[in-house]
Amino acid sequence: MMKSWKEYIYKKKVKAYTLLMVLIAITVFLGYKVEFDFVRIFTGIPNMMNLVKRMLTINTSYIMEVSSKLLETIEIAIIASLIGIIIAIPLSILVSKNTAPNKIIWQILNIIFAFFRTIPSLVWAAVLVTVFSIGKFSGILALSITSVLAALKMLKDYIEGIPNNILNSTIAVGASKLQVLKYCILPTIMQQSLAIFFMVLEINIRGATVLGFVGAGGIGQIMWRDLNHLRYDNLATLILILLITIFLIDYISLHIREKLKTTHIRLNNIREFKLYKKSKNIAIIALIGVLIYLVYKSIGIDKERLMLGLSQFKTIITRMAHMDFSYMPKMIKGLKESVYIAMLATIIGTVFGLILSYFASYNINSDKYVVMVIKLFVNLLRTFPSIVMAIIFFRGVGPGALAGVLALGVYTTGVFTKLYSEVIENINDNILNSVRVTGCENIAVYKNGVLPETRPNFVSLVLYRMESNMRTSTIMGIIGAGGIGASLTTNIAWRNWEVVGLLIFGIAVTVALIDVLSNFIRKKYI
Amino acid sequence: MIKLENLSVSYDGEYFAVNNVNLNIQKGEFIGVIGSSGSGKSSLLKTINKLVEPKTGKIIIDDEDITSYEEKKLRGVRRKIGMIFQDYNLIERSTVLENVLMGRLGYKSKLDTILGRFTESEYALAEKALKNVGLEDKIFERADNLSGGQKQRVSIAKALCQQPKIILADEPVASLDIQTSKVVMDYFKMVNFKKNMTIVLNIHDVNLAREYCSRIVALHKGKIVFDGSAGELDDEILERIYL
C-alpha cells in the first residue's frame, strides 16, 4: 500500500517537473527568437518614461476639437455592432452543430467563416478604403464584417452549449425545427445577444482606432496624424477619451443588462399580453428600419461611386487570387516571427494573469480595496489599444519583435486577469468553503480549490488568448513591431494585391493550424 | 397504449443502455420505473417518443408502429405524448404562459409559427392547465422567477396543454424536496385519475413509487428485473434491483 502511495507521489512530481521544464525550455527558445533582452528593456525605461510623461501632459483644449470625430467613431462602432448582431443571429442557427438544418451546409459555412475570421479588420479596411475611398463607409463596412464574424463565433459557442434536454423538451411536444428555433433557441439566446452586442461594441471602439491608420474614418484617423507629427500630448488626450468611452460603455452595458433582468412589465390579462407581444414585434421592426436608414445616411457615396468601387473590388479579388508565390520565403519568415510573438506574449500574460487574478477576485482576496485597485489597473491594461502600447515599447526597445511581445504581453495580462478573475468569482462558494474549513491560508484555497476546479476554464482561456494573440500579432507590424504585419501593410500600401493574397492565405493557414492544435489540446485536457 | 417489443438501445454499439425490453402498458396505468443510476431508465423513457433512436426492436403507440417513423410523422405521434424532465427545461426568459403555450406547437402551421399566433381556445386551454396545477396567479411571471416546485408544475401544465394521451416524466421530482415532491406527485395522480391518462415516470425514490404508482417496473443494467404491483415489491426484490 505504502509503495503505491510513494509511486503515485513520485509520478505526480515527475509529471509536474517535466511540464515545468518543457514550459521553461519553450519560453527560453521563444525569448531567444524574439531577441528578448532585459538590458535592452532596462536601458529603454527612461525613453519609455519620457514618452509616458509627455503623454501625461494632456491637451484638454483638444477634447472639444476632436469631439465630432469621437462621435463619428461611436456612430461607426454602434452601427457596425448592430449590423453584426442582427446578421449573426440568423446565421448562428446555421453554423451551430445542434441547430443546423443540414450537416453539409453546416460544415461548408463553418470553414468559410473560420477562414474569414483569420483576416484582421485592418486588412478588410485597407481593401475597402481602396475600393470605396477614404471615409466612414469603409470603416462601417470593415467593422460590420468583423462584427458579424465575432458575434457569430460567440453565439455559436453559446448555442452549442444549450443543454440537449432544453431542445428535447420542445421537440417532445411535436415541434418542428422552425418552432424549436422560434420558441426555444431565440428566447434563450436573446439575453446573451445583448451581452455580445456590447462586447462587439467595445471591440469596435478599440478597433476603430486601428482602422484610422488606413483612413477608414473616426478618431483613429486623427490619432495616426498626431502620431506622425509626434504630438504625444494630443495622442494622450485621444487615448484618455477612448478610455473614458470604453469605461462608459462597460457601465451602460452592465446597467442595461441588470435593468433588463429585474424589469418586469405587469400584465393583467391575455388581451394585454397579446398587445404587449404585438408592440414588441413592431419595436423590433422599427429598430431594424431605423438602422437601415442610418446606414443609408452614413454611406455618403453615390451609386456611381459604389458601382465603380464594386468593379475595383472584383479586380482586387482577382489579383489576390493570383498569389505571388515568389514571396513565400519572406512570408514564412514573417509568419514564424508572428507565431513566436503570440506564443511568448501568451506565456507572459498567463503567468502575470495567474498572479494578478489571485488579488483581483472578490471571493479569494478579503481586502476589497486591493481588489478594486487591481481591477481598475487590469482594465487600464486591456483598454489601451495594443498598438498604442507597442508604440511606447517601440520607443524603449527599438523596432522589432520585442516591442510586439511586450505590448501584447501587457494586453494579454489585462484580458486574462479580467476573464480569469470572473471565472473565479463564479465558483460555487461551497467549493471554496470546503477548503477554507481546514483553516488554511488564502493562497492554499487558491492553489488547492480554485486552480483544480477551474482547470478546464483556465486551459480554455489560455488557448483562446493564444488564438487571439496570433491574430493581433499579424497587425503589430504596422508600427514596426515585428511579424508578418510589416509585409502586409507595406504590400497593401503598394497595392501589391498578388502578394497580399498570398499573405492573407498564409495567415489563414497559420491561424487555422493553431485553432486545430488548440482544439486538440482542449479535447485532451478539458 | 404503449407496446415495446425486444427494444434495445446502445450509444456506442457495445454497451446496451436498454437491453431487449418487452413492455405492455394499458390505457390509464400509472407506472413508476425504478432502478439505480445508469440502469437505463432515462434511455427507456426517451426511446418511447424517439428522442433516442432504438438499436433494435419495435415501439408501438396506439396500435401504430412508430419505430421507423421519420421527422414529419414523428411530430404527429409526439403531439400525443407529453414529456416532463427532471430539470424542468423551461425557457427561463419566457413567461409562464408562453412556456405552457409551447405545448400547442405540434398543432401549429409554419405561418402561425412565424407570426407567433395562438387561437383563443388555446389561450383558454393554457389558462385552464395552469389553474389545474394551481398556478393561475403566476401566468405572466417570467419562468426564472419561480421556485423549483412551481417550475415543475408549469411543465406539467405545458404537458396538459398539449392534450396528450400519455405523459412521460423523467425523474420529475429528483430536484425537489420531499414536501414539494409530494405536491407534484399529487398532480400526476390527479391527472391520471381525472383524465384516465397513461403516465410513465422514472423515479429514484422507491417509497414515492410505492405510494403513488399502480404498477412498478424495475430496471437493472438495461433489463427488466421486476414488473408488478407496488405491493409485490419486497425488500428481497429491492436488494436485487439496487445490487
Coordinates of C-alpha atoms in Angstrom, one line a residue, chain A residues 161 314 330 359 384 398 414 436:
Chain A
G161 CA -23.7 25.0 -25.1
K314 CA -13.6 42.5 -58.4
K330 CA 9.8 36.2 -46.8
F359 CA -5.6 39.6 -5.9
F384 CA -5.0 50.6 -24.0
G398 CA 13.6 49.9 -30.7
G414 CA -5.0 42.6 -18.7
R436 CA -11.3 27.1 3.8

